[in-house]
Tab-separated table of C-alpha atoms and ligand atoms in Angstrom:
chain	number	residue	atom	x	y	z
A	1	UNK	CA	-0.099	-0.122	0.029
A	2	UNK	CA	1.472	3.742	-0.923
A	3	UNK	CA	2.844	5.112	2.175
A	4	UNK	CA	3.313	8.535	3.365
A	5	UNK	CA	4.210	10.415	6.467
A	6	UNK	CA	1.352	13.343	6.668
A	7	UNK	CA	-1.880	12.568	4.730
A	8	UNK	CA	-3.571	15.945	4.098
A	9	UNK	CA	-7.418	15.450	3.118
A	10	UNK	CA	-8.374	19.554	0.650
A	11	UNK	CA	-6.375	21.673	-1.146
A	12	UNK	CA	-7.529	24.710	0.452
A	13	UNK	CA	-4.796	27.522	1.675
A	14	UNK	CA	-4.917	25.354	5.072
A	15	UNK	CA	-3.896	22.036	2.800
A	16	UNK	CA	-1.802	23.838	0.968
A	17	UNK	CA	-0.077	25.787	2.876
A	18	UNK	CA	0.375	22.713	5.152
A	19	UNK	CA	1.994	20.531	2.716
A	20	UNK	CA	4.526	23.602	1.498
A	21	UNK	CA	5.563	24.031	5.132
A	22	UNK	CA	6.312	20.285	5.613
A	23	UNK	CA	7.878	19.940	2.772
A	24	UNK	CA	10.439	22.797	3.585
A	25	UNK	CA	11.381	20.503	6.811
A	26	UNK	CA	11.612	17.077	4.964
A	27	UNK	CA	8.442	15.846	5.701
A	28	UNK	CA	6.931	14.129	3.105
A	29	UNK	CA	3.001	14.775	2.321
A	30	UNK	CA	0.171	13.572	-0.031
A	31	UNK	CA	-2.618	16.044	-0.734
A	32	UNK	CA	-6.055	14.353	-1.427
A	33	UNK	CA	-8.858	17.714	-3.159
A	34	UNK	CA	-11.847	16.610	-4.112
A	35	UNK	CA	-12.512	18.716	-6.246
A	36	UNK	CA	-10.283	19.295	-9.696
A	37	UNK	CA	-7.378	22.489	-10.083
A	38	UNK	CA	-9.338	24.158	-12.464
A	39	UNK	CA	-12.371	24.162	-9.944
A	40	UNK	CA	-10.180	25.211	-6.645
A	41	UNK	CA	-8.355	28.021	-8.473
A	42	UNK	CA	-11.348	29.900	-9.350
A	43	UNK	CA	-13.582	29.760	-7.146
A	44	UNK	CA	-14.030	33.095	-5.932
A	45	UNK	CA	-13.806	33.627	-1.447
A	46	UNK	CA	-11.266	35.684	0.740
A	47	UNK	CA	-9.943	38.543	-0.129
A	48	UNK	CA	-8.141	40.005	2.868
A	49	UNK	CA	-5.177	38.625	4.126
A	50	UNK	CA	-3.649	40.020	7.513
A	51	UNK	CA	-0.208	41.287	7.988
A	52	UNK	CA	1.252	38.172	9.995
A	53	UNK	CA	-0.331	35.652	7.116
A	54	UNK	CA	1.405	37.808	4.092
A	55	UNK	CA	4.981	37.796	6.161
A	56	UNK	CA	4.732	33.554	6.594
A	57	UNK	CA	3.552	32.991	3.096
A	58	UNK	CA	6.736	35.397	2.220
A	59	UNK	CA	9.509	33.842	4.862
A	60	UNK	CA	8.501	30.159	3.519
A	61	UNK	CA	9.310	31.564	-0.488
A	62	UNK	CA	5.412	30.990	-0.875
A	63	UNK	CA	4.395	34.796	-1.650
A	64	UNK	CA	6.195	35.733	-4.553
A	65	UNK	CA	3.441	36.309	-6.924
A	66	UNK	CA	1.124	37.812	-4.063
A	67	UNK	CA	3.775	40.651	-3.036
A	68	UNK	CA	4.086	41.685	-6.515
A	69	UNK	CA	0.518	41.863	-7.681
A	70	UNK	CA	-1.671	42.392	-4.229
A	71	UNK	CA	-2.581	45.281	-2.899
A	72	UNK	CA	-1.001	47.135	0.244
A	73	UNK	CA	-3.940	48.609	2.800
A	74	UNK	CA	-3.301	50.534	5.597
A	75	UNK	CA	-6.318	52.013	6.403
A	76	UNK	CA	-10.182	51.050	5.976
A	77	UNK	CA	-13.576	53.509	5.692
A	78	UNK	CA	-16.828	53.428	7.844
A	79	UNK	CA	-19.649	55.276	6.185
A	80	UNK	CA	-23.438	56.110	7.996
A	81	UNK	CA	-25.768	58.362	7.722
A	82	UNK	CA	-23.843	59.740	5.004
A	83	UNK	CA	-20.832	60.468	7.067
A	84	UNK	CA	-17.102	58.814	6.499
A	85	UNK	CA	-14.558	58.086	8.897
A	86	UNK	CA	-10.783	57.033	7.765
A	87	UNK	CA	-9.416	54.415	10.418
A	88	UNK	CA	-5.415	54.178	9.914
A	89	UNK	CA	-5.293	50.682	10.935
A	90	UNK	CA	-1.435	51.016	10.068
A	91	UNK	CA	-0.405	53.532	11.655
A	92	UNK	CA	-2.330	52.756	14.633
A	93	UNK	CA	-0.769	49.390	14.777
A	94	UNK	CA	2.865	49.617	14.861
A	95	UNK	CA	2.907	49.932	10.962
A	96	UNK	CA	1.494	45.980	10.238
A	97	UNK	CA	0.080	46.070	6.494
A	98	UNK	CA	-2.776	44.324	5.032
A	99	UNK	CA	-2.984	42.740	1.537
A	100	UNK	CA	-5.867	42.649	-0.612
A	101	UNK	CA	-5.268	39.800	-2.994
A	102	UNK	CA	-7.977	36.832	-4.054
A	103	UNK	CA	-7.656	33.461	-1.997
A	104	UNK	CA	-8.189	31.569	-5.898
A	105	UNK	CA	-4.570	33.616	-6.739
A	106	UNK	CA	-3.129	31.966	-3.700
A	107	UNK	CA	-4.260	29.130	-3.981
A	108	UNK	CA	-3.353	29.089	-7.562
A	109	UNK	CA	-0.029	29.951	-6.807
A	110	UNK	CA	0.374	27.657	-3.684
A	111	UNK	CA	-0.505	24.254	-6.065
A	112	UNK	CA	1.837	25.628	-8.799
A	113	UNK	CA	4.517	26.225	-6.426
A	114	UNK	CA	3.591	22.393	-5.294
A	115	UNK	CA	3.577	20.568	-8.337
A	116	UNK	CA	6.701	22.219	-9.973
A	117	UNK	CA	8.414	20.996	-6.912
A	118	UNK	CA	7.150	17.573	-8.250
A	119	UNK	CA	5.306	16.932	-4.979
A	120	UNK	CA	1.745	15.276	-5.136
A	121	UNK	CA	-1.415	16.691	-5.147
A	122	UNK	CA	-4.848	14.026	-5.640
A	123	UNK	CA	-7.294	15.971	-7.659
A	124	UNK	CA	-10.746	14.962	-8.067
A	125	UNK	CA	-10.877	12.391	-5.386
A	126	UNK	CA	-14.019	11.153	-4.527
A	127	UNK	CA	-15.406	9.257	-1.406
A	128	UNK	CA	-12.464	10.368	0.027
A	129	UNK	CA	-12.262	8.802	4.460
A	130	UNK	CA	-9.850	8.962	7.265
A	131	UNK	CA	-9.816	5.708	9.071
A	132	UNK	CA	-7.773	4.037	11.723
A	133	UNK	CA	-7.413	7.247	13.313
A	134	UNK	CA	-7.196	6.132	16.565
A	135	UNK	CA	-4.330	3.619	16.606
A	136	UNK	CA	-0.745	4.519	14.836
A	137	UNK	CA	-1.510	3.806	10.899
A	138	UNK	CA	-3.896	5.651	9.788
A	139	UNK	CA	-5.674	5.432	6.216
A	140	UNK	CA	-7.338	7.319	3.871
A	141	UNK	CA	-9.162	5.814	1.653
A	142	UNK	CA	-10.845	7.206	-1.095
A	143	UNK	CA	-10.664	6.797	-5.600
A	144	UNK	CA	-10.012	8.358	-8.596
A	145	UNK	CA	-10.568	7.816	-11.860
A	146	UNK	CA	-13.063	4.619	-10.463
A	147	UNK	CA	-10.177	3.054	-8.920
A	148	UNK	CA	-10.398	2.399	-5.531
A	149	UNK	CA	-6.665	3.559	-3.514
A	150	UNK	CA	-5.663	3.550	0.077
A	151	UNK	CA	-2.555	5.694	1.631
A	152	UNK	CA	-1.208	4.762	4.498
A	153	UNK	CA	0.088	8.224	6.827
A	154	UNK	CA	1.469	8.511	10.760
A	155	UNK	CA	-0.593	11.504	10.820
A	156	UNK	CA	-3.722	12.782	8.685
A	157	UNK	CA	-4.868	16.496	8.535
A	158	UNK	CA	-8.229	17.340	7.885
A	159	UNK	CA	-7.953	20.378	5.648
A	160	UNK	CA	-11.286	20.119	4.404
A	161	UNK	CA	-13.524	23.059	4.905
A	162	UNK	CA	-16.517	23.017	6.570
A	163	UNK	CA	-18.511	20.846	4.805
A	164	UNK	CA	-15.584	18.437	4.511
A	165	UNK	CA	-15.233	14.441	6.290
A	166	UNK	CA	-12.780	14.427	8.537
A	167	UNK	CA	-14.714	16.360	11.353
A	168	UNK	CA	-17.524	13.244	10.799
A	169	UNK	CA	-14.607	10.750	11.252
A	170	UNK	CA	-14.229	11.052	14.569
A	171	UNK	CA	-16.541	8.991	17.218
A	172	UNK	CA	-19.431	10.375	18.053
A	173	UNK	CA	-19.208	12.305	21.769
A	174	UNK	CA	-15.430	12.667	21.217
A	175	UNK	CA	-15.629	16.429	20.102
A	176	UNK	CA	-17.831	19.109	21.354
A	177	UNK	CA	-18.756	21.984	19.185
A	178	UNK	CA	-19.904	25.876	19.460
A	179	UNK	CA	-22.685	26.873	17.257
A	180	UNK	CA	-23.839	30.663	16.933
A	181	UNK	CA	-26.143	31.838	13.771
A	182	UNK	CA	-25.848	35.534	13.460
A	183	UNK	CA	-29.786	36.727	12.477
A	184	UNK	CA	-27.529	38.371	9.221
A	185	UNK	CA	-27.011	36.587	5.904
A	186	UNK	CA	-24.759	38.703	3.315
A	187	UNK	CA	-25.186	38.301	-0.617
A	188	UNK	CA	-21.922	38.294	-2.270
A	189	UNK	CA	-21.440	40.291	-5.403
A	190	UNK	CA	-18.732	39.845	-7.816
A	191	UNK	CA	-18.949	42.858	-10.650
A	192	UNK	CA	-16.921	43.295	-13.233
A	193	UNK	CA	-16.417	46.723	-12.447
A	194	UNK	CA	-13.163	48.498	-11.304
A	195	UNK	CA	-12.960	49.820	-7.484
A	196	UNK	CA	-14.749	53.055	-6.384
A	197	UNK	CA	-12.444	53.596	-3.415
A	198	UNK	CA	-9.024	52.367	-2.705
A	199	UNK	CA	-9.465	51.397	0.442
A	200	UNK	CA	-12.642	48.576	2.114
A	201	UNK	CA	-15.185	50.426	3.048
A	202	UNK	CA	-18.135	49.158	5.582
A	203	UNK	CA	-21.325	50.875	5.863
A	204	UNK	CA	-23.693	50.804	8.880
A	205	UNK	CA	-27.170	51.760	7.104
A	206	UNK	CA	-30.664	51.799	8.422
A	207	UNK	CA	-31.488	49.375	5.309
A	208	UNK	CA	-28.582	47.139	5.969
A	209	UNK	CA	-24.750	46.743	6.099
A	210	UNK	CA	-22.974	46.949	2.706
A	211	UNK	CA	-19.286	46.434	2.033
A	212	UNK	CA	-17.316	47.708	-0.625
A	213	UNK	CA	-14.351	45.286	-1.164
A	214	UNK	CA	-11.667	45.084	-3.435
A	215	UNK	CA	-10.405	42.773	-6.122
A	216	UNK	CA	-8.355	43.882	-9.006
A	217	UNK	CA	-8.621	46.606	-11.078
A	218	UNK	CA	-11.261	45.555	-13.219
A	219	UNK	CA	-13.579	43.469	-11.117
A	220	UNK	CA	-14.849	44.500	-7.651
A	221	UNK	CA	-16.049	42.467	-4.869
A	222	UNK	CA	-19.681	43.494	-2.886
A	223	UNK	CA	-21.559	42.780	0.499
A	224	UNK	CA	-25.163	43.582	1.217
A	225	UNK	CA	-26.880	42.594	4.493
A	226	UNK	CA	-29.720	39.896	3.677
A	227	UNK	CA	-32.099	37.389	5.069
A	228	UNK	CA	-29.386	34.267	5.694
A	229	UNK	CA	-32.438	32.371	3.875
A	230	UNK	CA	-32.706	34.065	1.035
A	231	UNK	CA	-32.110	33.167	-2.517
A	232	UNK	CA	-29.499	35.383	-4.629
A	233	UNK	CA	-31.534	34.695	-8.002
A	234	UNK	CA	-34.288	36.727	-6.208
A	235	UNK	CA	-32.176	39.335	-6.193
A	236	UNK	CA	-32.673	41.154	-9.528
A	237	UNK	CA	-29.183	43.459	-10.860
A	238	UNK	CA	-30.939	46.488	-10.475
A	239	UNK	CA	-32.275	46.415	-7.166
A	240	UNK	CA	-28.486	45.273	-5.695
A	241	UNK	CA	-27.140	48.017	-7.622
A	242	UNK	CA	-29.977	50.433	-6.123
A	243	UNK	CA	-29.178	48.872	-2.915
A	244	UNK	CA	-25.346	50.014	-2.751
A	245	UNK	CA	-25.806	53.075	-4.094
A	246	UNK	CA	-28.219	53.862	-1.301
A	247	UNK	CA	-26.243	52.356	1.970
A	248	UNK	CA	-23.028	53.104	0.888
A	249	UNK	CA	-23.863	57.361	-0.242
A	250	UNK	CA	-21.832	60.193	0.705
A	251	UNK	CA	-21.615	63.637	-0.277
A	252	UNK	CA	-19.318	63.750	-3.441
A	253	UNK	CA	-18.891	60.061	-3.861
A	254	UNK	CA	-20.064	58.045	-6.719
A	255	UNK	CA	-19.974	54.489	-7.360
A	256	UNK	CA	-19.132	53.076	-10.735
A	257	UNK	CA	-21.795	50.028	-11.459
A	258	UNK	CA	-20.848	47.122	-14.026
A	259	UNK	CA	-21.685	43.672	-14.529
A	260	UNK	CA	-22.812	41.271	-12.229
A	261	UNK	CA	-20.300	38.439	-12.656
A	262	UNK	CA	-22.033	36.391	-9.553
A	263	UNK	CA	-24.342	36.455	-7.122
A	264	UNK	CA	-24.005	34.455	-3.462
A	265	UNK	CA	-25.547	34.068	-0.308
A	266	UNK	CA	-23.346	32.985	3.141
A	267	UNK	CA	-24.624	32.622	6.810
A	268	UNK	CA	-23.114	34.867	9.377
A	269	UNK	CA	-22.394	32.185	11.439
A	270	UNK	CA	-19.550	30.725	14.038
A	271	UNK	CA	-19.011	27.142	14.595
A	272	UNK	CA	-15.793	25.880	16.868
A	273	UNK	CA	-14.696	22.549	17.470
A	274	UNK	CA	-13.110	21.608	20.828
A	275	UNK	CA	-10.320	19.470	20.974
A	276	UNK	CA	-9.273	19.790	17.095
A	277	UNK	CA	-7.750	17.036	16.995
A	278	UNK	CA	-8.726	13.397	17.768
A	279	UNK	CA	-6.005	10.422	17.828
A	280	UNK	CA	-3.739	10.446	14.847
A	281	UNK	CA	-6.043	13.103	12.955
A	282	UNK	CA	-5.707	16.824	13.449
A	283	UNK	CA	-8.512	19.065	12.164
A	284	UNK	CA	-7.108	22.838	11.078
A	285	UNK	CA	-9.202	25.513	9.287
A	286	UNK	CA	-12.677	25.828	8.341
A	287	UNK	CA	-12.718	22.080	9.509
A	288	UNK	CA	-12.132	23.120	13.023
A	289	UNK	CA	-14.177	26.308	12.934
A	290	UNK	CA	-15.515	29.275	10.951
A	291	UNK	CA	-16.321	32.631	12.064
A	292	UNK	CA	-18.823	34.991	10.784
A	293	UNK	CA	-17.274	37.084	7.058
A	294	UNK	CA	-17.174	40.343	8.752
A	295	UNK	CA	-13.829	40.381	10.634
A	296	UNK	CA	-12.008	38.817	7.142
A	297	UNK	CA	-10.534	36.230	8.794
A	298	UNK	CA	-11.514	32.746	8.145
A	299	UNK	CA	-8.521	32.106	5.841
A	300	UNK	CA	-5.444	33.835	7.694
A	301	UNK	CA	-7.262	31.249	10.974
A	302	UNK	CA	-6.544	28.807	8.533
A	303	UNK	CA	-2.765	29.602	8.186
A	304	UNK	CA	-2.496	30.504	11.524
A	305	UNK	CA	-3.302	26.661	12.724
A	306	UNK	CA	-1.200	25.090	10.251
A	307	UNK	CA	1.951	27.149	10.991
A	308	UNK	CA	1.413	25.601	14.836
A	309	UNK	CA	0.732	21.874	13.030
A	310	UNK	CA	3.879	21.827	10.667
A	311	UNK	CA	6.138	23.426	13.688
A	312	UNK	CA	4.660	20.884	16.359
A	313	UNK	CA	4.926	17.568	13.539
A	314	UNK	CA	8.713	19.161	12.830
A	315	UNK	CA	9.570	18.661	16.262
A	316	UNK	CA	7.947	15.080	16.510
A	317	UNK	CA	9.586	14.118	13.368
A	318	UNK	CA	13.073	15.818	14.092
A	319	UNK	CA	13.225	14.406	18.224
A	320	UNK	CA	10.227	12.876	19.432
A	321	UNK	CA	9.123	15.657	21.258
A	322	UNK	CA	5.035	15.747	20.852
A	323	UNK	CA	4.670	18.336	23.215
A	324	UNK	CA	3.443	20.543	20.362
A	325	UNK	CA	1.530	17.914	18.555
A	326	UNK	CA	-0.413	17.797	22.450
A	327	UNK	CA	-1.492	21.311	22.609
A	328	UNK	CA	-1.798	21.518	19.511
A	329	UNK	CA	-5.503	22.403	19.840
A	330	UNK	CA	-5.184	24.381	23.050
A	331	UNK	CA	-2.342	27.058	20.837
A	332	UNK	CA	-5.048	26.978	18.017
A	333	UNK	CA	-8.232	27.964	20.192
A	334	UNK	CA	-6.674	30.784	21.830
A	335	UNK	CA	-6.915	32.718	18.457
A	336	UNK	CA	-9.741	31.080	17.229
A	337	UNK	CA	-11.580	32.419	19.997
A	338	UNK	CA	-10.395	35.909	20.098
A	339	UNK	CA	-11.915	36.257	16.181
A	340	UNK	CA	-14.525	34.370	17.009
A	341	UNK	CA	-15.051	37.397	19.551
A	342	UNK	CA	-13.924	39.828	17.606
A	343	UNK	CA	-15.658	39.280	14.405
A	344	UNK	CA	-19.088	38.720	16.320
A	345	UNK	CA	-18.481	42.459	17.845
A	346	UNK	CA	-17.485	43.582	14.438
A	347	UNK	CA	-21.113	41.933	12.792
A	348	UNK	CA	-23.296	43.341	15.698
A	349	UNK	CA	-21.631	46.850	15.418
A	350	UNK	CA	-22.201	47.086	11.856
A	351	UNK	CA	-25.695	45.080	10.661
A	352	UNK	CA	-29.167	46.604	11.392
A	353	UNK	CA	-30.716	44.274	14.219
A	354	UNK	CA	-33.989	42.057	13.145
A	355	UNK	CA	-37.244	43.807	13.437
A	356	UNK	CA	-38.455	42.094	16.021
A	357	UNK	CA	-35.667	41.990	18.564
A	358	UNK	CA	-36.367	43.138	21.475
A	359	UNK	CA	-34.575	46.553	21.963
A	360	UNK	CA	-34.014	46.804	18.449
A	361	UNK	CA	-34.076	50.762	18.140
A	362	UNK	CA	-31.622	50.880	21.466
A	363	UNK	CA	-29.361	48.414	19.713
A	364	UNK	CA	-29.275	50.934	16.492
A	365	UNK	CA	-28.317	54.260	19.052
A	366	UNK	CA	-25.556	52.052	20.576
A	367	UNK	CA	-24.110	50.859	16.706
A	368	UNK	CA	-23.731	54.705	16.466
A	369	UNK	CA	-22.085	55.272	19.774
A	370	UNK	CA	-19.948	52.113	19.580
A	371	UNK	CA	-18.963	53.058	15.300
A	372	UNK	CA	-18.200	56.517	16.504
A	373	UNK	CA	-15.928	55.486	19.896
A	374	UNK	CA	-13.846	53.366	16.990
A	375	UNK	CA	-13.364	55.530	14.714
A	376	UNK	CA	-12.242	58.967	16.472
A	377	UNK	CA	-10.399	57.084	19.756
A	378	UNK	CA	-7.020	56.436	19.327
A	379	UNK	CA	-7.630	54.209	22.626
A	380	UNK	CA	-10.629	51.952	20.560
A	381	UNK	CA	-9.269	52.378	17.131
A	382	UNK	CA	-6.156	50.812	18.600
A	383	UNK	CA	-8.301	47.732	19.417
A	384	UNK	CA	-10.035	47.551	16.354
A	385	UNK	CA	-6.904	47.881	14.607
A	386	UNK	CA	-5.045	45.232	16.182
A	387	UNK	CA	-7.864	42.788	16.000
A	388	UNK	CA	-8.222	43.729	12.628
A	389	UNK	CA	-4.820	43.576	11.248
A	390	UNK	CA	-3.826	40.388	12.975
A	391	UNK	CA	-2.997	40.086	16.779
A	392	UNK	CA	0.525	39.137	17.239
A	393	UNK	CA	1.078	37.684	20.931
A	394	UNK	CA	3.752	35.185	21.046
A	395	UNK	CA	3.352	34.517	24.435
A	396	UNK	CA	0.265	33.418	24.940
A	397	UNK	CA	0.207	31.597	21.400
A	398	UNK	CA	2.922	29.299	23.027
A	399	UNK	CA	1.098	29.068	26.069
A	400	UNK	CA	3.770	30.744	28.503
A	401	UNK	CA	1.124	33.665	29.624
B	501	LIG	P1	-11.200	25.570	2.267
B	501	LIG	O1	-10.657	26.865	1.749
B	501	LIG	O2	-12.860	25.414	2.980
B	501	LIG	O3	-10.343	24.090	1.241
B	501	LIG	C1	-10.839	23.122	2.032
B	501	LIG	C2	-10.711	22.048	0.455
B	501	LIG	O4	-10.732	20.466	0.942
B	501	LIG	C3	-11.376	22.797	-0.933
B	501	LIG	O5	-10.690	22.171	-1.756
B	501	LIG	C4	-12.470	21.677	-1.038
B	501	LIG	O6	-13.160	21.038	-2.235
B	501	LIG	C5	-11.751	20.297	-0.690
B	501	LIG	N1	-12.393	19.098	0.050
B	501	LIG	C6	-13.682	19.263	0.785
B	501	LIG	N2	-14.188	18.293	1.284
B	501	LIG	C7	-13.042	17.410	0.643
B	501	LIG	C8	-13.224	15.527	0.904
B	501	LIG	N3	-14.536	15.199	1.552
B	501	LIG	N4	-12.642	14.945	0.707
B	501	LIG	C9	-11.115	16.143	-0.001
B	501	LIG	N5	-11.160	17.522	-0.056
B	501	LIG	C10	-12.677	17.600	0.171
B	501	LIG	N6	-11.339	34.583	4.997
B	501	LIG	C11	-10.583	35.531	5.006
B	501	LIG	O7	-9.751	35.082	5.528
B	501	LIG	N7	-10.359	36.396	4.291
B	501	LIG	C12	-11.510	37.443	3.792
B	501	LIG	O8	-11.937	38.371	3.042
B	501	LIG	C13	-13.042	36.282	3.768
B	501	LIG	N8	-13.645	36.947	3.139
B	501	LIG	C14	-15.035	35.549	2.589
B	501	LIG	C15	-15.968	35.860	2.200
B	501	LIG	C16	-17.186	35.231	2.159
B	501	LIG	C17	-18.107	35.255	1.218
B	501	LIG	C18	-16.482	33.653	2.571
B	501	LIG	C19	-17.653	32.390	2.279
B	501	LIG	C20	-15.583	33.312	3.253
B	501	LIG	C21	-14.536	33.952	3.350
B	501	LIG	N9	-13.611	33.761	3.879
B	501	LIG	C22	-12.565	34.491	4.434
B	501	LIG	C23	-13.181	32.530	4.392
B	501	LIG	C24	-12.065	31.916	4.041
B	501	LIG	O9	-12.706	31.634	2.363
B	501	LIG	C25	-12.120	30.410	4.210
B	501	LIG	O10	-11.888	30.368	5.228
B	501	LIG	C26	-10.845	29.552	4.238
B	501	LIG	O11	-11.096	29.407	2.642
B	501	LIG	C27	-11.061	27.924	4.801
B	501	LIG	O12	-9.708	27.432	4.179
B	501	LIG	P2	-9.558	26.170	4.398
B	501	LIG	O13	-8.283	25.843	3.988
B	501	LIG	O14	-9.582	25.672	5.725
B	501	LIG	O15	-11.513	25.451	3.914
B	502	LIG	C1	-13.719	40.269	0.988
B	502	LIG	O1	-13.078	40.592	0.647
B	502	LIG	O2	-14.541	39.329	0.776
B	502	LIG	C2	-13.899	40.938	2.212
B	502	LIG	C3	-12.800	41.883	2.827
B	502	LIG	C4	-13.131	41.980	4.092
B	502	LIG	C5	-13.984	41.671	5.058
B	502	LIG	C6	-14.608	40.522	4.667
B	502	LIG	C7	-14.582	40.276	3.508
B	502	LIG	O3	-13.881	42.529	6.526
């Protein structure tokens, strides 16, 4: 039976970055992906990379095109009642910057670098299943081109996203799940039009949240608060532009319109798995946790997890020390819960509360007070900045507090 050291399920940011970090330590892995290469290189998802994610990718030689083509961001804009505030997060957090670089481009870079190095990615694998995760020799079973395969591994990394199979391979009752649904949805719009702003805009409006995000010089990303159960096809293009125009409006600024290429609805949901490991199976990224998209954290968190996992696996293979592997979950969960708190807080600051929510009118007033405080107080702005740009707290992450 074919054998590898680490079997990685899923070729998203978590699985691919892990494969690279392992290879750089001389650890072999096989990445097994359900979809085709073309599909994962064109799937539109995230776009905003934290400072520490950019530094990590650069440090490991994975960010050459990202640094060349990504756009550096140092501040963001909030709008409410036609007023605009700029929050200079870079100035407030030691000069750290963020990068706008589409997730599918990063995935394409990571795939190309891995294949160029002659390392394996199995695409279009069906019926993928981690087996024997409790014992010393776990296996991954899958089918390619109608042919059943099995791969022996020392360790399995479940990096197969929120709807993957890895989390469900753990016996019932062994994991705890924390789940929270916010009463908001996001209609995500991709439009063939250049951006009308140089910085991301978050708007709090009586009709609901609106966001103007960036992708490239010719394509922009927008989000509109909608009901979580909305069907994107019920949102006509002219209604979308009308809502964006109204919710983002501010004197002296115009929003350019263009053809809408894609419309999707996402719910604003938190989900956390504790612990993120069971036997020889380690969960990373969306397979272990998701956060409301408001804080733009999911991809960054996925990469932060595998940085910890790669370090722990390196120690284990090199010296036999399993302290890092034992504490993998605890280490990651500190950051995960910080991100959950921030993303939930930011979501409640920017979304119109449901009309039937007790105290909705009061909450709406508090939102304005909160937003004004974040945008005008250095203390509050700095707290926002360190969470948004990506908090760095080595002492806590290393469990040394
Ligand atoms: P994924 O990217 O989901 O990768 C998992 C991989 O596993 C996929 O390729 C999948 O095809 C594969 N797979 C699934 N099941 C199987 C199986 N059974 N067998 C084999 N392979 C399988 N995050 C940010 O950081 N910044 C943002 O700006 C941001 N914006 C977002 C906006 C929206 C609208 C959404 C929906 C998400 C956003 N996110 C953002 C979240 C981010 O996209 C995810 O958190 C990120 O993709 C997680 O990476 P991952 O590698 O853990 O999982
Ligand atoms: C995105 O680019 O999709 C994005 C950016 C910032 C956010 C959320 C999403 O806060």
